[in-house]
CSV table of C-alpha atoms and ligand atoms in Angstrom, one decimal:
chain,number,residue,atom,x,y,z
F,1,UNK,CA,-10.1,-0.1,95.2
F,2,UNK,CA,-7.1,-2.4,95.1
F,3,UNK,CA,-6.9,-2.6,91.3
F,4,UNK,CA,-7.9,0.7,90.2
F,5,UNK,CA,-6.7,3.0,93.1
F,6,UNK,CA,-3.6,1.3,94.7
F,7,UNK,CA,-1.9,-1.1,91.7
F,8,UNK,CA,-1.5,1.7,89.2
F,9,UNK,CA,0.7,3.5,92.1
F,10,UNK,CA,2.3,0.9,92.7
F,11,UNK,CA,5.7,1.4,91.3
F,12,UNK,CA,5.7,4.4,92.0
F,13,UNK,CA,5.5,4.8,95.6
F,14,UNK,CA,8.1,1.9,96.1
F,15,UNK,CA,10.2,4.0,94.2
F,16,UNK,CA,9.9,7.1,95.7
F,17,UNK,CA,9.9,5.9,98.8
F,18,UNK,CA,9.4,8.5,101.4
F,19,UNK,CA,6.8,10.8,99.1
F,20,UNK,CA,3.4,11.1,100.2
F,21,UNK,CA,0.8,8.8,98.2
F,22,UNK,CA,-1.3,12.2,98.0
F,23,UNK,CA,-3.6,10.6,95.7
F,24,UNK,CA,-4.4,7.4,97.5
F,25,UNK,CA,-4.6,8.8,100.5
F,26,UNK,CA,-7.0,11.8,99.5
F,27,UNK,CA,-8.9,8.9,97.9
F,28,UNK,CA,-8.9,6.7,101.0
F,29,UNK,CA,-10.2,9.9,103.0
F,30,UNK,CA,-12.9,11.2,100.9
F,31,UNK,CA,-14.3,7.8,99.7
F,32,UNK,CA,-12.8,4.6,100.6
F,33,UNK,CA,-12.9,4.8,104.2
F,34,UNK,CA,-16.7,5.0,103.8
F,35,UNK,CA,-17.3,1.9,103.2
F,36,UNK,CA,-15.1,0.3,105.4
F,37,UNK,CA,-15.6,-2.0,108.4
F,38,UNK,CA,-16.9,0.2,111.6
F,39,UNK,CA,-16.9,3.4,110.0
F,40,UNK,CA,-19.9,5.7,109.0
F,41,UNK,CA,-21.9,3.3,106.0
F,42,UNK,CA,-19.2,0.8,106.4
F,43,UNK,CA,-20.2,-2.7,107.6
F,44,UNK,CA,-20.4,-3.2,111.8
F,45,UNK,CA,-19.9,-6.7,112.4
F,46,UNK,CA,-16.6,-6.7,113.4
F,47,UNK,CA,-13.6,-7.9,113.5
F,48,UNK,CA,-13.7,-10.9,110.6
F,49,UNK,CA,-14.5,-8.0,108.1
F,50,UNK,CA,-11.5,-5.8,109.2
F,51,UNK,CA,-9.3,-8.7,108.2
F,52,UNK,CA,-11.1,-9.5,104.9
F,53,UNK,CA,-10.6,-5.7,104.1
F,54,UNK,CA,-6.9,-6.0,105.0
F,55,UNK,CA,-6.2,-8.7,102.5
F,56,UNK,CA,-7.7,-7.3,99.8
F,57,UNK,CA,-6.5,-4.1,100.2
F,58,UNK,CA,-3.2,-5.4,100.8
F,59,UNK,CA,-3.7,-7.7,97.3
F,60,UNK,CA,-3.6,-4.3,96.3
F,61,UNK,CA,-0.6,-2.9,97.8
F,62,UNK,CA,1.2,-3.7,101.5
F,63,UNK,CA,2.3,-0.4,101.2
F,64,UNK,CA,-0.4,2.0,100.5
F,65,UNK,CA,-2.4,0.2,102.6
F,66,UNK,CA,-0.4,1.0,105.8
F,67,UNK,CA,0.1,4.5,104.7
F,68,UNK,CA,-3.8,4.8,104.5
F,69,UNK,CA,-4.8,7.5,107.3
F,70,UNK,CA,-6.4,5.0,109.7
F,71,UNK,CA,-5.8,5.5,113.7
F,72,UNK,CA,-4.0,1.8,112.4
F,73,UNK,CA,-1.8,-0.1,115.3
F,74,UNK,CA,-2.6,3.0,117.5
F,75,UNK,CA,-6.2,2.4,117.2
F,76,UNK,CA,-5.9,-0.9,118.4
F,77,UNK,CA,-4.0,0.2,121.0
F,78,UNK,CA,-6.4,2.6,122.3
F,79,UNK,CA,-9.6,-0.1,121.6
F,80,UNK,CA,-7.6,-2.7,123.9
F,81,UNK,CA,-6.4,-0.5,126.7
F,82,UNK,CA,-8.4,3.2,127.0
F,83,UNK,CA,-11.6,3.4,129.0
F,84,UNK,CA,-14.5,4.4,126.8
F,85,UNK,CA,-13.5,8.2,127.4
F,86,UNK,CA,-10.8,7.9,125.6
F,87,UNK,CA,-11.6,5.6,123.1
F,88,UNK,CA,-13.8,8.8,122.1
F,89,UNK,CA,-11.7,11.2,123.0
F,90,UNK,CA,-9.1,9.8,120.5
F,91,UNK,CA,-10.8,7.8,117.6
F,92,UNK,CA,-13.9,10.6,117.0
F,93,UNK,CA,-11.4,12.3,115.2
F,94,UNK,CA,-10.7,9.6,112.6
F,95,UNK,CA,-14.3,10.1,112.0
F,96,UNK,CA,-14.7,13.7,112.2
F,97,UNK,CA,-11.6,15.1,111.2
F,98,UNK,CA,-11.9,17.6,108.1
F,99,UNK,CA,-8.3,16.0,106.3
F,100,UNK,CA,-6.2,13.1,106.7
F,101,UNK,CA,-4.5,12.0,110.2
F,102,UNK,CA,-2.9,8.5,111.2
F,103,UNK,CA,-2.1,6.8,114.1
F,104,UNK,CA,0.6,5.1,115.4
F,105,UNK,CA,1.9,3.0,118.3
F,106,UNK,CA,5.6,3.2,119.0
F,107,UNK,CA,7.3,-0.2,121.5
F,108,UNK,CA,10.6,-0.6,119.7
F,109,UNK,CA,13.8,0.8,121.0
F,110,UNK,CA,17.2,-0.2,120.4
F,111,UNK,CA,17.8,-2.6,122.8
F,112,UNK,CA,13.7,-3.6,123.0
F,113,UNK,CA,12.1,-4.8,120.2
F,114,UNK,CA,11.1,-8.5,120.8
F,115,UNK,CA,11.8,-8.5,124.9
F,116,UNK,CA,9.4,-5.5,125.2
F,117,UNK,CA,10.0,-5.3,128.6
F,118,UNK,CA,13.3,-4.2,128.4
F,119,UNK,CA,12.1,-0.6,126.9
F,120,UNK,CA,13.9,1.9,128.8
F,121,UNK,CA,11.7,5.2,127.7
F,122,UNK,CA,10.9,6.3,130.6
F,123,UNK,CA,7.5,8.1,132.0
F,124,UNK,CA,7.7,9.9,135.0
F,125,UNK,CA,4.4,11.5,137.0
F,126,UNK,CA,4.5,15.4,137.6
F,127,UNK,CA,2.4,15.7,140.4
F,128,UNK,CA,2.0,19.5,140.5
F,129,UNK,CA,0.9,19.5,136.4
F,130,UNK,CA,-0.8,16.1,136.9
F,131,UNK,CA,0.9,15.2,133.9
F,132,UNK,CA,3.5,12.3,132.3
F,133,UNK,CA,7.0,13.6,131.3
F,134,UNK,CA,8.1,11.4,128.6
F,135,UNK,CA,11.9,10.5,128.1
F,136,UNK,CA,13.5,8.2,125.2
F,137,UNK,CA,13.7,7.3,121.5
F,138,UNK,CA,11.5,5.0,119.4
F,139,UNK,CA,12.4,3.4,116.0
F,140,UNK,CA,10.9,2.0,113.2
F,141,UNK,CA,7.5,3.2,114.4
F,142,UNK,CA,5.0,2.5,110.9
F,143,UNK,CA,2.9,5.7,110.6
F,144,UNK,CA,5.0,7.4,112.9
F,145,UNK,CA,5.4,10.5,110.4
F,146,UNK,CA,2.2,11.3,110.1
F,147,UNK,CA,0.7,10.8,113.5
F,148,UNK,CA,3.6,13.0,114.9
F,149,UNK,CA,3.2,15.8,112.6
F,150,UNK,CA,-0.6,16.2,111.2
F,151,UNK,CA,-2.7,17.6,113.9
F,152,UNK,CA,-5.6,15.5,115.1
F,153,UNK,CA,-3.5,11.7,114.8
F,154,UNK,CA,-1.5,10.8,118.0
F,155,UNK,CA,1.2,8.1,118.6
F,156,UNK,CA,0.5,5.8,120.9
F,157,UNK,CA,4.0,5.0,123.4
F,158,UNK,CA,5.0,2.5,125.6
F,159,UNK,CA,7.2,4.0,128.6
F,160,UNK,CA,8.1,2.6,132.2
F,161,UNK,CA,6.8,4.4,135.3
F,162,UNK,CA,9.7,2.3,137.0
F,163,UNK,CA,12.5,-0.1,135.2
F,164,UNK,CA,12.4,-1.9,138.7
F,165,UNK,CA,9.3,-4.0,138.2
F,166,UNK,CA,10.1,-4.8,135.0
F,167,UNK,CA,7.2,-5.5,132.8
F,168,UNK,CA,4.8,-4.6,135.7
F,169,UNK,CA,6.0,-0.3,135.4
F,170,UNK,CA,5.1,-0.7,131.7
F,171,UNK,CA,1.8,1.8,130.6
F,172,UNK,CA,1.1,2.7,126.8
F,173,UNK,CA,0.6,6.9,126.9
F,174,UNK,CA,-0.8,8.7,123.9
F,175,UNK,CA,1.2,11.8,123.0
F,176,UNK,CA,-1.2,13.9,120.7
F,177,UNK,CA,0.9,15.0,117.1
F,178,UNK,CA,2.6,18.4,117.3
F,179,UNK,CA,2.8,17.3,121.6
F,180,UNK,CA,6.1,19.8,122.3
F,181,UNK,CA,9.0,17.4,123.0
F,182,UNK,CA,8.0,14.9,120.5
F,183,UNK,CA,10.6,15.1,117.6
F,184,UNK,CA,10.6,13.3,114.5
F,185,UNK,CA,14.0,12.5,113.7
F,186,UNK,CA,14.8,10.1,110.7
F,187,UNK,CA,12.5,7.7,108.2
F,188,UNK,CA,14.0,4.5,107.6
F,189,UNK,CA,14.9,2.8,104.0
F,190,UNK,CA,13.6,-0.2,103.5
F,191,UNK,CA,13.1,-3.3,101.6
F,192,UNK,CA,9.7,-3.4,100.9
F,193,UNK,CA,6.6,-1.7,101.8
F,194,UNK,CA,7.8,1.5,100.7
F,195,UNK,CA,5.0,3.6,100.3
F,196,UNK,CA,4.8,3.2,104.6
F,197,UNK,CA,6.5,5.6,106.6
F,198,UNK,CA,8.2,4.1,109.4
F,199,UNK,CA,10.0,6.9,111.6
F,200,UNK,CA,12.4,7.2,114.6
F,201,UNK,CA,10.7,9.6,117.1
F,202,UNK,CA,12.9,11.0,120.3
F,203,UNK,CA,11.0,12.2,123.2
F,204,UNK,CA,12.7,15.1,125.1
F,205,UNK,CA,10.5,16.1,128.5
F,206,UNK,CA,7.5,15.4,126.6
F,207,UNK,CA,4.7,16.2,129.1
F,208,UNK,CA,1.0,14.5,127.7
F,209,UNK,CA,-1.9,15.3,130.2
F,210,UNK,CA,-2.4,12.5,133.1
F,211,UNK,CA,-6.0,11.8,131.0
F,212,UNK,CA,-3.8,10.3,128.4
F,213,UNK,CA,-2.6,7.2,130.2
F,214,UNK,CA,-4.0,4.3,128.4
F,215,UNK,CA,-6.7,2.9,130.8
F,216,UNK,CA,-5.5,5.4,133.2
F,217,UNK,CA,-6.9,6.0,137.1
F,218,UNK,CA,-7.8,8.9,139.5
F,219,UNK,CA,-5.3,11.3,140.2
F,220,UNK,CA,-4.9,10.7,144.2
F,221,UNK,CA,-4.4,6.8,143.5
F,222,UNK,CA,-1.5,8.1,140.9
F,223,UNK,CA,0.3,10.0,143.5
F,224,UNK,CA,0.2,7.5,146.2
F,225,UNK,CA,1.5,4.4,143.7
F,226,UNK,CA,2.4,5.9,140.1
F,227,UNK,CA,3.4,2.5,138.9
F,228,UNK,CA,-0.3,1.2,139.8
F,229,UNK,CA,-1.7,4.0,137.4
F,230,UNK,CA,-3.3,2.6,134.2
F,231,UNK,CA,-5.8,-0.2,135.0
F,232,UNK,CA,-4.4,-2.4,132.2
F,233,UNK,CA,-1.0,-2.0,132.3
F,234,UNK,CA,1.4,-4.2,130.3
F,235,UNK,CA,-1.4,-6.6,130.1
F,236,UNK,CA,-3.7,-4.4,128.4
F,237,UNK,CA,-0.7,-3.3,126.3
F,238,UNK,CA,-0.3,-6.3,125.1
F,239,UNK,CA,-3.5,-7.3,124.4
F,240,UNK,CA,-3.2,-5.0,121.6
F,241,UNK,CA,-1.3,-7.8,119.7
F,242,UNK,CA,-4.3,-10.3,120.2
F,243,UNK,CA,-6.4,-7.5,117.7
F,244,UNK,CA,-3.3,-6.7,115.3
F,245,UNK,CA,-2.0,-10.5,114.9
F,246,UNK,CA,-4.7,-11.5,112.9
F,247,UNK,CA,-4.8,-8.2,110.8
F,248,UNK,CA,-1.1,-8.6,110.2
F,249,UNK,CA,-1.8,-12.2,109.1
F,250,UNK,CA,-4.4,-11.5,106.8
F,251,UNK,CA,-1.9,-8.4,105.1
F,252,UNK,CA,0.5,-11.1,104.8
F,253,UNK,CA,-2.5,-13.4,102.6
F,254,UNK,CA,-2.8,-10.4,100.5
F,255,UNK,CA,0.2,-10.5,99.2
F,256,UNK,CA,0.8,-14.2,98.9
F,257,UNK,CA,-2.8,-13.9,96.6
F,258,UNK,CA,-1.5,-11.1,94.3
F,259,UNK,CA,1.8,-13.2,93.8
F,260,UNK,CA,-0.2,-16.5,93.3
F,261,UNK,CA,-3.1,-15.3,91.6
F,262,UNK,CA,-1.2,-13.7,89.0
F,263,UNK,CA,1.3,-16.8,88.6
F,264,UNK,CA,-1.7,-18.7,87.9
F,265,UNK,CA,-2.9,-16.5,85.5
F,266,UNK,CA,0.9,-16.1,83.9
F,267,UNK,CA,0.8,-19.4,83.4
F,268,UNK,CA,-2.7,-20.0,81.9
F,269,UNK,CA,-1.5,-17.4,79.5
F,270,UNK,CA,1.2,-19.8,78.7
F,271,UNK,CA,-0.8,-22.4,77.8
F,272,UNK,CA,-0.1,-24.2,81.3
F,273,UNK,CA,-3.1,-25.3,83.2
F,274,UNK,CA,-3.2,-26.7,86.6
F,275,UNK,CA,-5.3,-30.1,87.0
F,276,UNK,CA,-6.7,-29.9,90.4
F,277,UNK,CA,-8.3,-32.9,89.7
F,278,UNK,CA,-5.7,-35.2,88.3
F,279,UNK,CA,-4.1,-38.0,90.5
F,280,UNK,CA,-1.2,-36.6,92.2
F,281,UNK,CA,1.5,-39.1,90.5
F,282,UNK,CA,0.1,-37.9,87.4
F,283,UNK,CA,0.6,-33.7,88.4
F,284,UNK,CA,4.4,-32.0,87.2
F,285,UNK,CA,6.3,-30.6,89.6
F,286,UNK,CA,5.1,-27.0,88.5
F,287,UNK,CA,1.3,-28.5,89.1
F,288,UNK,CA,1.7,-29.5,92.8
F,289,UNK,CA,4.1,-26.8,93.8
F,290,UNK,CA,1.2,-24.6,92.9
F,291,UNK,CA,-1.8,-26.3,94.2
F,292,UNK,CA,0.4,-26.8,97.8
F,293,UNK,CA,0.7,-23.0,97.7
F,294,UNK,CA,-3.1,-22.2,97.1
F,295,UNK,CA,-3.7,-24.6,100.0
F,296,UNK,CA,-1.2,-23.3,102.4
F,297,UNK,CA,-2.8,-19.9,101.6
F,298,UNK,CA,-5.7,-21.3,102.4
F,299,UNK,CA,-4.5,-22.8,105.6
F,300,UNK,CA,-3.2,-19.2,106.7
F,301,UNK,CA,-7.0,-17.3,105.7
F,302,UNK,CA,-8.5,-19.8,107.6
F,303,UNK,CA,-6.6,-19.4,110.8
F,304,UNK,CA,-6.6,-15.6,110.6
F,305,UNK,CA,-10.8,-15.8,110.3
F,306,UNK,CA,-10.4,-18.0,113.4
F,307,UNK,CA,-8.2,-15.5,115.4
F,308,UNK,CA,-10.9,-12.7,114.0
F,309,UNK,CA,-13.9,-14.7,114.7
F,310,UNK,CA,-12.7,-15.0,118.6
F,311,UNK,CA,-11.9,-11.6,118.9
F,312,UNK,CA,-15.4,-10.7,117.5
F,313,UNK,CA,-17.0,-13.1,120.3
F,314,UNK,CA,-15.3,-11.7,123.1
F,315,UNK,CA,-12.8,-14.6,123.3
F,316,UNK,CA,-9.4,-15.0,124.6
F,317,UNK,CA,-7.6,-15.4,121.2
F,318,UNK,CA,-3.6,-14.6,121.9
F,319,UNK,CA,-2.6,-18.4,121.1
F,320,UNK,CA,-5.1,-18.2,117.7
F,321,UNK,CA,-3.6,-14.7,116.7
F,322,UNK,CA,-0.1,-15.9,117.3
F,323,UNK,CA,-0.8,-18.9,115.4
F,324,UNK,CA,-2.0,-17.2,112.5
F,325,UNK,CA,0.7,-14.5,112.1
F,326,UNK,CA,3.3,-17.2,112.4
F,327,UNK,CA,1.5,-19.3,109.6
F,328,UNK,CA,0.5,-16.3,107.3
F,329,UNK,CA,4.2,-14.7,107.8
F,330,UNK,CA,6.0,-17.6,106.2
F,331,UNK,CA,3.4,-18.8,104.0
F,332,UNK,CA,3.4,-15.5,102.1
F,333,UNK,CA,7.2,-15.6,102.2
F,334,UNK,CA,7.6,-18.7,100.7
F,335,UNK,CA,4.9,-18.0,98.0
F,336,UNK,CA,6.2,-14.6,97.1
F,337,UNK,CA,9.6,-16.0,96.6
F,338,UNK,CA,8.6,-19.2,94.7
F,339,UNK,CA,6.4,-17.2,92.3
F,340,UNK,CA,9.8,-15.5,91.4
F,341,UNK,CA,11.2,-18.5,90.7
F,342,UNK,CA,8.3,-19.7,88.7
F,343,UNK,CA,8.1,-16.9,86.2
F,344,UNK,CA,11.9,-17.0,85.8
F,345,UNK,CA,13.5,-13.4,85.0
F,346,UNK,CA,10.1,-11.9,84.2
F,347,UNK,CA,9.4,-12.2,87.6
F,348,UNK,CA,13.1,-10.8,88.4
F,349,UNK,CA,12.2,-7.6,86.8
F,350,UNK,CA,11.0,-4.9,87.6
F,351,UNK,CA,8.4,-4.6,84.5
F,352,UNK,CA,6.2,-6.8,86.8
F,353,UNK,CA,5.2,-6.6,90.4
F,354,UNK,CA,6.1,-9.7,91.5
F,355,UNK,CA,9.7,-9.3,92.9
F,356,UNK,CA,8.1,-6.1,94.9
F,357,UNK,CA,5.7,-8.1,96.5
F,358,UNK,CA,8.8,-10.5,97.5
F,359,UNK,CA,10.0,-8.0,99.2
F,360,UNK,CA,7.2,-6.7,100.3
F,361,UNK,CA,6.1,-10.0,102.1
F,362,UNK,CA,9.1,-10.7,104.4
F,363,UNK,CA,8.2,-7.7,107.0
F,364,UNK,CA,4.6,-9.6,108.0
F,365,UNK,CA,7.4,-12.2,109.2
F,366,UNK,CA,8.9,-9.4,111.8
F,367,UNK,CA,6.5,-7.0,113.3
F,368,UNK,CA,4.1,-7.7,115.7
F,369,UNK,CA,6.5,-10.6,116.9
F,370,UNK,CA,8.9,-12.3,114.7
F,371,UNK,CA,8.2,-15.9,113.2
F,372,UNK,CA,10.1,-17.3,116.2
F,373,UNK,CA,8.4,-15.3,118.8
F,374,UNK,CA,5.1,-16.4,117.8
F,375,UNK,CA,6.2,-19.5,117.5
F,376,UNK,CA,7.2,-19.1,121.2
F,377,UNK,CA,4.3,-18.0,122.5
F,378,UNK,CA,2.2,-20.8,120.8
F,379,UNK,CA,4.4,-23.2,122.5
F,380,UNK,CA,4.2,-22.0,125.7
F,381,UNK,CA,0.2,-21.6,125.5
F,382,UNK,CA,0.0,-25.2,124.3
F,383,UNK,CA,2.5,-26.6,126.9
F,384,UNK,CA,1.0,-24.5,129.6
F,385,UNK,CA,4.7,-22.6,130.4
F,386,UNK,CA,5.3,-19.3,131.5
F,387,UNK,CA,6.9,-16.6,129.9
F,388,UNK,CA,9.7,-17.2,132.4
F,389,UNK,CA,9.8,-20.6,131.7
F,390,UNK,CA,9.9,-20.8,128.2
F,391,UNK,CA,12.0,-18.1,126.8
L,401,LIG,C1,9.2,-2.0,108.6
L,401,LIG,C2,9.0,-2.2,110.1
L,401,LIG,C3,8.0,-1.6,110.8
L,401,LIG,C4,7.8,-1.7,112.1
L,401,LIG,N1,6.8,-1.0,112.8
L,401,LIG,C5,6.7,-1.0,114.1
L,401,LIG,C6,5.8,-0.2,114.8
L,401,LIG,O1,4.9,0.4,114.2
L,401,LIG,N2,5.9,-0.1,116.2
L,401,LIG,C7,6.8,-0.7,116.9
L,401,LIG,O2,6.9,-0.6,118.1
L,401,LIG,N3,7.7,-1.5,116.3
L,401,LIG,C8,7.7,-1.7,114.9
L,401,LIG,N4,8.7,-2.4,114.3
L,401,LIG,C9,9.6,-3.2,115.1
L,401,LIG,C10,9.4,-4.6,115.1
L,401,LIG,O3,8.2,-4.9,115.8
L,401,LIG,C11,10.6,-5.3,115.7
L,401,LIG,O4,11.7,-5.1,114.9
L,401,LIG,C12,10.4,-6.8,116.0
L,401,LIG,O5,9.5,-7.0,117.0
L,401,LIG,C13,11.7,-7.5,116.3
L,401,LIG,O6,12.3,-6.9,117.4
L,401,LIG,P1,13.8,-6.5,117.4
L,401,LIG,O7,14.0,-5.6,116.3
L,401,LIG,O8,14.2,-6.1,118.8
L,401,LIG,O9,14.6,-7.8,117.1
L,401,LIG,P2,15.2,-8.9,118.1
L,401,LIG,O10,14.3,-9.1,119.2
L,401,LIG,O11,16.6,-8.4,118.4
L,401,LIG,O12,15.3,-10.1,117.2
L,401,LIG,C14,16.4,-10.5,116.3
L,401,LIG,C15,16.2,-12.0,116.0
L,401,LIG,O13,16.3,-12.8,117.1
L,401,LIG,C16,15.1,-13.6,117.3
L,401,LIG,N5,14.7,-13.7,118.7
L,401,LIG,C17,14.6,-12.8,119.6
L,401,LIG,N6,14.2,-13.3,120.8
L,401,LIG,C18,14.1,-14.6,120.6
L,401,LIG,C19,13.8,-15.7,121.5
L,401,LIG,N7,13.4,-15.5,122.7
L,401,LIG,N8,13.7,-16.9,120.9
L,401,LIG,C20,14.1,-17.2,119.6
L,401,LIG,N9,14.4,-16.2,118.8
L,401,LIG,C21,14.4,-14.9,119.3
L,401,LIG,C22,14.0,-12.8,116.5
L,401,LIG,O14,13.0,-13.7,116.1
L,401,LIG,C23,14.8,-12.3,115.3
L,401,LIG,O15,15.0,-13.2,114.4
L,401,LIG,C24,8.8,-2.4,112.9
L,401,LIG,C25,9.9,-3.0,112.2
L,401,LIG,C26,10.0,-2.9,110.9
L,401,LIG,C27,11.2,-3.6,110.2
């Protein structure tokens, strides 16, 4: 799939940036999403495969692969906080749906994108409907023009039932696509991964049935204490990130494999052959630069199986998963952008692939928690600080 369905679209779709792959993503629907992990004839056991399926479709293309229609971070989202109602309710469609849809999950405001408590969108209870009035605006929400607009997907969205408590009012809501009040209004340009939508949705008195609070609880205990609805809260909210670390950290070691598998190969072509086995006083510069890239990928794979292999065994794995993304987000940097270097202007140009997959790479280095934030939340797990303590 990643060499004969997403490379030869390549180009193209980082070109024309906010065009619909239609042909990867009828192919993805109809065929490829048969075989993958957790889905009808695809493998079952787990979580390890997810993130083997992310790299190499990413070694295809970052891009495509997040516009695939997937329920994506939304779907992890839903896995980590819903009850099993609504797991059904909202991911049987994924399998069952007769065309594409997507998923989403939308956190990141203007003033909240790292300190996620701070979001300000703001969910208030309608007793009388039983139902969540939505009020606020989300940016750079990946997926977010499809699962707003293409009936069947839904967007997943944090809001606070009261700014008062802080990260204790925050609950994750899912607002079903065409949901009246929902408005998508703007796609972003970006540096790299192109092909991906990433949208700015405003919520207007957005009303979403009381049965679509993530993890949500019986009507009566709503009324008495709305800020005590959702059984998971911010917690469960959050423990989305311990499920889409390690899958954003095994999308970054796609990319940094296209950019040094194909170095490799450039360079064989050139006559240049890397001696693994040679003393290292004996290796060029060009030999060990190389081989400290292969096993710095290496180190970042092995960290994201780690994270995945946790998850799989019903393991806490938040310090594992941050661990990985942090590794994986600047290993793939610095491979992306020293394979550029490597090739010289070949690698410049736009005849190849490679300076796309520079810029491709830097974004597995933002979302889902920066570099520094990870970095942050490893520190804190290892020195046993709290969040308030170590900021
Ligand atoms: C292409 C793209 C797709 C995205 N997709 C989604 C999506 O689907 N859903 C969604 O909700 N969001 C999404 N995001 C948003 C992304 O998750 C945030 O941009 C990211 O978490 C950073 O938050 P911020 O923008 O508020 O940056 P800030 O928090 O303002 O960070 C700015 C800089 O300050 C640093 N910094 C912040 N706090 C600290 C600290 N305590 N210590 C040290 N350094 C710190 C950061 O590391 C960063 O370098 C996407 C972003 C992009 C670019």
């Amino acid at each position: 799939m990643a060499l004969e369905q997403m490379r030869p679209v390549s180009r193209r779709y980082d070109e024309d940036e906010h065009a619909l792959p239609t042909e990867w993503v009828d192919y993805y629907w109809q065929t490829g999403r048969k075989g993958a992990p957790g889905s009808l004839g695809g493998a079952t056991d787990g979580f390890v495969q997810v993130c083997i399926q992310a790299e190499e479709l990413c070694f295809g293309d970052a891009g495509l692969y997040l516009r695939m229609p997937t329920a994506a971070l939304g779907g992890s989202a839903v896995s980590a906080a819903g009850t099993p109602e609504q797991k059904e309710r909202f991911l049987r469609p994924f399998r069952e749906s007769p065309h594409p849809i997507w998923g989403a999950m939308a956190i990141t405001e203007a003033s909240a994108g790292s300190d996620s408590a701070a979001i300000q969108t703001s969910a208030r209870y309608d007793a009388e409907r039983d139902e969540w009035v939505l009020n606020g605006t989300k940016i750079f929400c990946t997926a977010g023009e499809g699962a707003s607009q293409i009936e069947g997907g839904f967007v997943v969205v944090w809001a606070t039932v009261d700014k008062t408590l802080g990260r204790g009012g925050i609950k994750s809501f899912v607002v079903p696509a065409k949901t009246p009040g929902m408005k998508l209004v703007g796609l972003e340009k970006k540096l790299g991964i192109r092909a991906s939508d990433t949208a700015t949705l405003v919520f207007e008195d957005c009303r979403v049935a009381s049965a679509n609070l993530l993890g949500g609880r019986a009507k009566a205990e709503k009324k008495a204490e709305p800020a005590r609805a959702g059984d998971k809260g911010f917690k469960g909210a959050m423990a989305t990130f311990d499920a889409s670390r390690p899958i954003v950290a095994a999308m970054a070691v796609g990319v940094g494999r296209a950019a040094l598998d194909f170095l490799v190969e450039e360079l064989a072509r050139q006559g240049v052959e890397i001696r693994y086995d040679s003393p290292p006083r004996s290796q060029t510069a060009l030999e060990r630069d190389v081989i400290d890239m292969q096993a710095e990928l290496q180190a970042a794979r092995l960290l994201t199986w780690r994270a995945a292999s946790m998850m799989n065994r019903g393991r806490p794995n938040s310090l594992e998963a941050s661990m990985a993304k942090a590794k994986a987000g600047l290993v793939v940097t610095k491979i992306t952008q020293k394979a550029v270097e490597l090739l010289g202007p070949p690698g410049y140009s736009k005849k190849l692939l490679v300076e796309k997959w520079m810029r491709d790479a830097k974004i597995n280095d933002i979302y889902e928690g920066t570099q520094q934030i990870n970095q942050l939340i490893v520190a804190r797990r290892i020195l046993e600080y709290s969040s308030s303590q170590l900021r």
